[in-house]
PDB file of C-alpha atoms in Angstrom:
ATOM      1  CA  MET A 192      97.331  84.851  80.998  1.00 56.00           C
ATOM      2  CA  ASN A 193      98.688  88.363  81.402  1.00 65.00           C
ATOM      3  CA  PRO A 194     101.687  88.719  83.738  1.00 71.00           C
ATOM      4  CA  LEU A 195     101.024  90.454  87.056  1.00 74.00           C
ATOM      5  CA  PRO A 196     102.659  93.915  87.119  1.00 79.00           C
ATOM      6  CA  LEU A 197     105.482  94.020  89.659  1.00 77.00           C
ATOM      7  CA  GLY A 198     104.077  97.323  90.905  1.00 81.00           C
ATOM      8  CA  LEU A 199     101.257  95.370  92.568  1.00 87.00           C
ATOM      9  CA  LEU A 200     103.749  93.272  94.527  1.00 90.00           C
ATOM     10  CA  PRO A 201     106.021  94.184  97.468  1.00 92.00           C
ATOM     11  CA  ASP A 202     108.892  96.587  96.810  1.00 93.00           C
ATOM     12  CA  THR A 203     111.572  93.883  96.692  1.00 94.00           C
ATOM     13  CA  ALA A 204     109.650  91.552  94.357  1.00 93.00           C
ATOM     14  CA  GLU A 205     111.620  90.394  91.337  1.00 92.00           C
ATOM     15  CA  VAL A 206     111.554  87.686  88.701  1.00 91.00           C
ATOM     16  CA  VAL A 207     114.768  85.667  88.910  1.00 91.00           C
ATOM     17  CA  SER A 208     116.629  84.021  86.033  1.00 87.00           C
ATOM     18  CA  ASP A 209     114.444  80.929  85.733  1.00 91.00           C
ATOM     19  CA  GLY A 210     111.223  82.953  85.810  1.00 88.00           C
ATOM     20  CA  SER A 211     110.391  82.334  89.467  1.00 90.00           C
ATOM     21  CA  LEU A 212     109.182  85.093  91.777  1.00 92.00           C
ATOM     22  CA  ALA A 213     111.365  86.201  94.672  1.00 95.00           C
ATOM     23  CA  ILE A 214     110.495  88.596  97.493  1.00 94.00           C
ATOM     24  CA  GLY A 215     113.191  90.020  99.719  1.00 93.00           C
ATOM     25  CA  GLY A 216     115.698  87.738  98.012  1.00 93.00           C
ATOM     26  CA  CYS A 217     113.653  84.639  98.894  1.00 95.00           C
ATOM     27  CA  ARG A 218     112.116  82.526  96.138  1.00 96.00           C
ATOM     28  CA  ILE A 219     108.464  81.978  96.914  1.00 94.00           C
ATOM     29  CA  ASP A 220     108.473  78.420  95.540  1.00 95.00           C
ATOM     30  CA  GLU A 221     111.192  77.547  98.039  1.00 96.00           C
ATOM     31  CA  LEU A 222     109.274  79.263 100.842  1.00 97.00           C
ATOM     32  CA  ALA A 223     106.164  77.266  99.942  1.00 96.00           C
ATOM     33  CA  GLU A 224     108.157  74.040  99.881  1.00 96.00           C
ATOM     34  CA  ARG A 225     109.724  74.790 103.256  1.00 97.00           C
ATOM     35  CA  PHE A 226     106.680  76.106 105.129  1.00 97.00           C
ATOM     36  CA  GLY A 227     103.738  74.740 103.147  1.00 97.00           C
ATOM     37  CA  THR A 228     100.741  76.631 101.827  1.00 96.00           C
ATOM     38  CA  PRO A 229      98.765  78.768 102.332  1.00 96.00           C
ATOM     39  CA  LEU A 230     101.590  81.030 103.464  1.00 94.00           C
ATOM     40  CA  PHE A 231     101.626  84.732 104.297  1.00 92.00           C
ATOM     41  CA  VAL A 232     104.916  86.436 103.413  1.00 90.00           C
ATOM     42  CA  TYR A 233     105.617  89.964 104.657  1.00 92.00           C
ATOM     43  CA  ASP A 234     108.326  92.068 103.019  1.00 95.00           C
ATOM     44  CA  GLU A 235     110.070  94.045 105.760  1.00 96.00           C
ATOM     45  CA  ALA A 236     111.515  96.586 103.324  1.00 96.00           C
ATOM     46  CA  HIS A 237     108.056  97.207 101.846  1.00 96.00           C
ATOM     47  CA  LEU A 238     106.518  97.703 105.292  1.00 97.00           C
ATOM     48  CA  ARG A 239     109.251 100.097 106.386  1.00 98.00           C
ATOM     49  CA  ASN A 240     108.926 102.094 103.168  1.00 97.00           C
ATOM     50  CA  ARG A 241     105.164 102.526 103.630  1.00 96.00           C
ATOM     51  CA  CYS A 242     105.673 103.621 107.254  1.00 97.00           C
ATOM     52  CA  ARG A 243     108.288 106.153 106.170  1.00 98.00           C
ATOM     53  CA  GLU A 244     105.965 107.554 103.504  1.00 97.00           C
ATOM     54  CA  ALA A 245     103.204 108.075 106.080  1.00 97.00           C
ATOM     55  CA  VAL A 246     105.549 109.774 108.555  1.00 97.00           C
ATOM     56  CA  ALA A 247     107.002 111.971 105.803  1.00 98.00           C
ATOM     57  CA  ALA A 248     103.497 113.034 104.751  1.00 97.00           C
ATOM     58  CA  PHE A 249     102.041 113.748 108.194  1.00 95.00           C
ATOM     59  CA  GLY A 250     105.075 114.357 110.388  1.00 92.00           C
ATOM     60  CA  PRO A 251     106.561 112.439 113.334  1.00 86.00           C
ATOM     61  CA  GLY A 252     103.974 111.610 115.976  1.00 86.00           C
ATOM     62  CA  ASN A 253     101.030 112.203 113.633  1.00 93.00           C
ATOM     63  CA  ALA A 254     100.888 108.893 111.746  1.00 95.00           C
ATOM     64  CA  TYR A 255      99.497 105.797 113.461  1.00 96.00           C
ATOM     65  CA  TYR A 256      99.604 102.177 112.347  1.00 96.00           C
ATOM     66  CA  ALA A 257      96.217 100.462 112.749  1.00 94.00           C
ATOM     67  CA  THR A 258      97.168  97.236 114.469  1.00 96.00           C
ATOM     68  CA  LYS A 259      93.906  95.568 113.396  1.00 91.00           C
ATOM     69  CA  ALA A 260      95.559  95.230 109.964  1.00 92.00           C
ATOM     70  CA  PHE A 261      98.215  92.871 111.347  1.00 95.00           C
ATOM     71  CA  LEU A 262      99.873  92.726 114.734  1.00 97.00           C
ATOM     72  CA  CYS A 263     102.686  90.778 116.290  1.00 97.00           C
ATOM     73  CA  THR A 264     105.584  92.058 118.371  1.00 98.00           C
ATOM     74  CA  ALA A 265     107.853  92.302 115.305  1.00 97.00           C
ATOM     75  CA  MET A 266     105.309  94.405 113.385  1.00 98.00           C
ATOM     76  CA  ALA A 267     104.677  96.674 116.363  1.00 98.00           C
ATOM     77  CA  ARG A 268     108.404  97.211 116.827  1.00 98.00           C
ATOM     78  CA  LEU A 269     108.931  97.894 113.110  1.00 98.00           C
ATOM     79  CA  ALA A 270     106.204 100.548 112.929  1.00 98.00           C
ATOM     80  CA  TYR A 271     107.487 102.310 116.038  1.00 98.00           C
ATOM     81  CA  GLU A 272     111.093 102.199 114.800  1.00 98.00           C
ATOM     82  CA  GLU A 273     109.941 104.022 111.662  1.00 97.00           C
ATOM     83  CA  GLY A 274     108.387 106.851 113.667  1.00 97.00           C
ATOM     84  CA  MET A 275     104.770 105.728 113.823  1.00 97.00           C
ATOM     85  CA  GLY A 276     102.430 105.533 116.765  1.00 97.00           C
ATOM     86  CA  LEU A 277     100.175 102.498 117.114  1.00 98.00           C
ATOM     87  CA  ASP A 278      96.388 102.402 117.156  1.00 96.00           C
ATOM     88  CA  VAL A 279      95.210  99.535 119.390  1.00 98.00           C
ATOM     89  CA  ALA A 280      91.639  98.442 120.011  1.00 94.00           C
ATOM     90  CA  SER A 281      91.720  95.746 122.684  1.00 96.00           C
ATOM     91  CA  GLY A 282      93.563  94.731 125.792  1.00 97.00           C
ATOM     92  CA  GLY A 283      95.358  92.050 123.794  1.00 97.00           C
ATOM     93  CA  GLU A 284      96.585  94.543 121.208  1.00 98.00           C
ATOM     94  CA  LEU A 285      97.677  96.913 123.973  1.00 98.00           C
ATOM     95  CA  PHE A 286      99.576  94.084 125.687  1.00 98.00           C
ATOM     96  CA  THR A 287     101.285  93.048 122.439  1.00 98.00           C
ATOM     97  CA  ALA A 288     102.399  96.601 121.639  1.00 98.00           C
ATOM     98  CA  LEU A 289     103.816  97.089 125.131  1.00 98.00           C
ATOM     99  CA  ARG A 290     105.495  93.670 125.011  1.00 98.00           C
ATOM    100  CA  ALA A 291     107.193  94.781 121.781  1.00 98.00           C
ATOM    101  CA  GLY A 292     108.752  97.710 123.622  1.00 98.00           C
ATOM    102  CA  VAL A 293     106.505 100.425 122.210  1.00 98.00           C
ATOM    103  CA  PRO A 294     106.103 103.173 124.841  1.00 98.00           C
ATOM    104  CA  ALA A 295     102.553 103.609 126.100  1.00 98.00           C
ATOM    105  CA  ALA A 296     102.778 107.289 125.176  1.00 98.00           C
ATOM    106  CA  ALA A 297     102.966 106.262 121.499  1.00 98.00           C
ATOM    107  CA  LEU A 298      99.659 104.361 121.663  1.00 98.00           C
ATOM    108  CA  ALA A 299      96.086 105.421 120.949  1.00 98.00           C
ATOM    109  CA  PHE A 300      93.471 103.092 122.440  1.00 98.00           C
ATOM    110  CA  HIS A 301      90.285 102.733 120.384  1.00 92.00           C
ATOM    111  CA  GLY A 302      87.295 100.391 120.598  1.00 88.00           C
ATOM    112  CA  ASN A 303      83.554 100.779 120.951  1.00 83.00           C
ATOM    113  CA  ASN A 304      83.070  98.397 123.877  1.00 87.00           C
ATOM    114  CA  LYS A 305      86.108  98.671 126.112  1.00 94.00           C
ATOM    115  CA  SER A 306      85.755  96.680 129.304  1.00 96.00           C
ATOM    116  CA  VAL A 307      86.540  98.080 132.731  1.00 98.00           C
ATOM    117  CA  ALA A 308      89.615  95.823 132.806  1.00 98.00           C
ATOM    118  CA  GLU A 309      90.845  97.198 129.463  1.00 98.00           C
ATOM    119  CA  LEU A 310      90.285 100.789 130.541  1.00 98.00           C
ATOM    120  CA  ARG A 311      92.064 100.127 133.829  1.00 98.00           C
ATOM    121  CA  MET A 312      95.038  98.706 131.937  1.00 98.00           C
ATOM    122  CA  ALA A 313      95.120 101.701 129.579  1.00 98.00           C
ATOM    123  CA  LEU A 314      95.050 104.169 132.478  1.00 98.00           C
ATOM    124  CA  GLN A 315      97.633 102.268 134.513  1.00 98.00           C
ATOM    125  CA  GLU A 316     100.007 102.156 131.546  1.00 98.00           C
ATOM    126  CA  GLN A 317      99.185 105.815 130.710  1.00 98.00           C
ATOM    127  CA  VAL A 318      98.539 105.403 126.991  1.00 98.00           C
ATOM    128  CA  GLY A 319      99.064 108.519 124.909  1.00 98.00           C
ATOM    129  CA  HIS A 320      95.425 108.928 123.896  1.00 98.00           C
ATOM    130  CA  LEU A 321      92.199 107.210 124.827  1.00 98.00           C
ATOM    131  CA  VAL A 322      89.461 107.472 122.191  1.00 97.00           C
ATOM    132  CA  VAL A 323      86.129 107.686 124.028  1.00 96.00           C
ATOM    133  CA  ASP A 324      83.231 106.028 122.221  1.00 91.00           C
ATOM    134  CA  SER A 325      80.176 106.175 124.482  1.00 92.00           C
ATOM    135  CA  VAL A 326      78.562 107.737 127.545  1.00 93.00           C
ATOM    136  CA  GLU A 327      79.028 104.440 129.374  1.00 95.00           C
ATOM    137  CA  GLU A 328      82.741 104.619 128.701  1.00 96.00           C
ATOM    138  CA  ILE A 329      82.905 108.110 130.195  1.00 97.00           C
ATOM    139  CA  ASP A 330      81.179 106.725 133.295  1.00 97.00           C
ATOM    140  CA  ARG A 331      83.756 103.931 133.568  1.00 97.00           C
ATOM    141  CA  ILE A 332      86.714 106.267 133.120  1.00 98.00           C
ATOM    142  CA  GLU A 333      85.417 108.703 135.734  1.00 98.00           C
ATOM    143  CA  ALA A 334      84.937 105.853 138.206  1.00 98.00           C
ATOM    144  CA  LEU A 335      88.460 104.532 137.600  1.00 99.00           C
ATOM    145  CA  VAL A 336      90.042 107.969 137.990  1.00 98.00           C
ATOM    146  CA  ALA A 337      88.012 108.558 141.146  1.00 98.00           C
ATOM    147  CA  GLY A 338      89.576 105.331 142.406  1.00 98.00           C
ATOM    148  CA  GLY A 339      93.070 106.767 142.029  1.00 98.00           C
ATOM    149  CA  LEU A 340      94.128 105.978 138.458  1.00 98.00           C
ATOM    150  CA  PRO A 341      95.863 108.637 136.299  1.00 98.00           C
ATOM    151  CA  ARG A 342      93.767 111.155 134.376  1.00 98.00           C
ATOM    152  CA  PRO A 343      93.915 110.282 130.647  1.00 98.00           C
ATOM    153  CA  ARG A 344      94.184 112.479 127.567  1.00 98.00           C
ATOM    154  CA  VAL A 345      91.112 111.678 125.496  1.00 98.00           C
ATOM    155  CA  LEU A 346      89.604 112.166 122.058  1.00 97.00           C
ATOM    156  CA  ALA A 347      85.847 112.040 121.544  1.00 95.00           C
ATOM    157  CA  ARG A 348      84.852 109.784 118.650  1.00 91.00           C
ATOM    158  CA  ILE A 349      82.331 111.662 116.518  1.00 89.00           C
ATOM    159  CA  THR A 350      79.979 110.018 114.017  1.00 84.00           C
ATOM    160  CA  PRO A 351      79.699 112.753 111.354  1.00 73.00           C
ATOM    161  CA  GLY A 352      76.709 111.432 109.402  1.00 57.00           C
ATOM    162  CA  VAL A 353      78.805 110.795 106.288  1.00 59.00           C
ATOM    163  CA  HIS A 354      78.262 107.608 104.287  1.00 60.00           C
ATOM    164  CA  ALA A 355      81.412 106.457 102.546  1.00 58.00           C
ATOM    165  CA  HIS A 356      79.528 104.506  99.835  1.00 61.00           C
ATOM    166  CA  THR A 357      81.813 101.529 100.210  1.00 64.00           C
ATOM    167  CA  HIS A 358      80.594  98.120 101.376  1.00 54.00           C
ATOM    168  CA  GLU A 359      77.892  98.487 104.027  1.00 58.00           C
ATOM    169  CA  PHE A 360      79.758  96.174 106.404  1.00 54.00           C
ATOM    170  CA  ILE A 361      82.775  98.505 106.625  1.00 51.00           C
ATOM    171  CA  ALA A 362      80.991 101.872 106.701  1.00 51.00           C
ATOM    172  CA  THR A 363      81.367 103.573 110.091  1.00 54.00           C
ATOM    173  CA  GLY A 364      80.437 107.242 109.672  1.00 46.00           C
ATOM    174  CA  GLN A 365      76.706 107.097 108.950  1.00 53.00           C
ATOM    175  CA  ASP A 366      74.101 108.251 111.493  1.00 56.00           C
ATOM    176  CA  ASP A 367      73.123 104.737 112.603  1.00 58.00           C
ATOM    177  CA  SER A 368      76.719 103.605 113.171  1.00 58.00           C
ATOM    178  CA  LYS A 369      77.415 101.701 116.376  1.00 58.00           C
ATOM    179  CA  PHE A 370      80.614 103.723 116.757  1.00 69.00           C
ATOM    180  CA  GLY A 371      80.971 107.075 118.464  1.00 75.00           C
ATOM    181  CA  PHE A 372      78.718 110.015 119.307  1.00 87.00           C
ATOM    182  CA  ASN A 373      76.185 111.095 116.677  1.00 84.00           C
ATOM    183  CA  LEU A 374      76.706 114.620 115.391  1.00 84.00           C
ATOM    184  CA  GLY A 375      73.245 115.086 113.905  1.00 81.00           C
ATOM    185  CA  ASN A 376      71.146 114.377 116.999  1.00 87.00           C
ATOM    186  CA  GLY A 377      73.285 116.367 119.423  1.00 90.00           C
ATOM    187  CA  ASP A 378      74.948 113.410 121.163  1.00 89.00           C
ATOM    188  CA  ALA A 379      78.391 114.579 120.053  1.00 90.00           C
ATOM    189  CA  LEU A 380      77.936 118.085 121.427  1.00 93.00           C
ATOM    190  CA  ARG A 381      76.641 116.743 124.735  1.00 95.00           C
ATOM    191  CA  ALA A 382      79.543 114.292 125.014  1.00 95.00           C
ATOM    192  CA  VAL A 383      82.150 116.938 124.226  1.00 96.00           C
ATOM    193  CA  ASP A 384      80.575 119.304 126.750  1.00 97.00           C
ATOM    194  CA  ARG A 385      80.639 116.620 129.433  1.00 97.00           C
ATOM    195  CA  LEU A 386      84.240 115.687 128.670  1.00 98.00           C
ATOM    196  CA  ARG A 387      85.284 119.349 128.779  1.00 97.00           C
ATOM    197  CA  ARG A 388      83.713 119.740 132.216  1.00 97.00           C
ATOM    198  CA  SER A 389      84.923 116.424 133.631  1.00 98.00           C
ATOM    199  CA  ALA A 390      87.795 116.602 136.089  1.00 97.00           C
ATOM    200  CA  ALA A 391      88.617 112.972 135.265  1.00 98.00           C
ATOM    201  CA  VAL A 392      89.838 113.530 131.696  1.00 98.00           C
ATOM    202  CA  ASP A 393      91.845 115.944 129.583  1.00 98.00           C
ATOM    203  CA  LEU A 394      89.919 116.415 126.323  1.00 98.00           C
ATOM    204  CA  VAL A 395      92.477 117.172 123.610  1.00 97.00           C
ATOM    205  CA  GLY A 396      90.487 116.631 120.399  1.00 96.00           C
ATOM    206  CA  VAL A 397      87.934 114.681 118.407  1.00 92.00           C
ATOM    207  CA  HIS A 398      88.219 111.619 116.195  1.00 88.00           C
ATOM    208  CA  CYS A 399      86.257 110.666 113.065  1.00 82.00           C
ATOM    209  CA  HIS A 400      86.375 107.572 110.878  1.00 74.00           C
ATOM    210  CA  ILE A 401      83.942 107.166 107.981  1.00 63.00           C
ATOM    211  CA  GLY A 402      84.878 103.692 106.823  1.00 56.00           C
ATOM    212  CA  SER A 403      87.583 101.160 106.115  1.00 62.00           C
ATOM    213  CA  ASN A 404      89.586 101.656 102.903  1.00 61.00           C
ATOM    214  CA  VAL A 405      88.805 105.395 102.956  1.00 58.00           C
TER     215      VAL A 405
END
């Protein structure tokens, strides 16, 4: 068996004197004995380093951690401490981020089927950006704002008609995607035009995503 290159492991991974693997100064055999298996071990130094790389590449306020990857209050707090915003996609994720002390202004709220309750929560908390995914969602937002809730800053999610050629289950940019407004059939242009004219929202940009792992 060929040894696993340390470069594939977390930043603090090392082989100690007796040949055992340690991460963050903790031997993984001892962790397994203490907590049982299977066991997920997160290296805080590794996570902080990756956040710092993203912020250095894109600038403060321009890099967002996708909370669907892994979310708990500690992870939300870590990402924000390193200068990242958080991308949330449900009321539960929004609640967790806020509970961690992340300001609502540092959050972008995604999701292709946001409920009225989730949208109400996002508007009440005044999240930094709301990513609008459908005509029905525009209807819901306009009704909530008409009822007295704050006017949100929004991005229109555009489906660009690009196939990422990854696994079909994680492709999101093709014409028949369930996400966003289709660019090819004119839905995107109509949605952007409506959002520009709507007094209920402040349209500040568009959003595209062609697939996971891209």
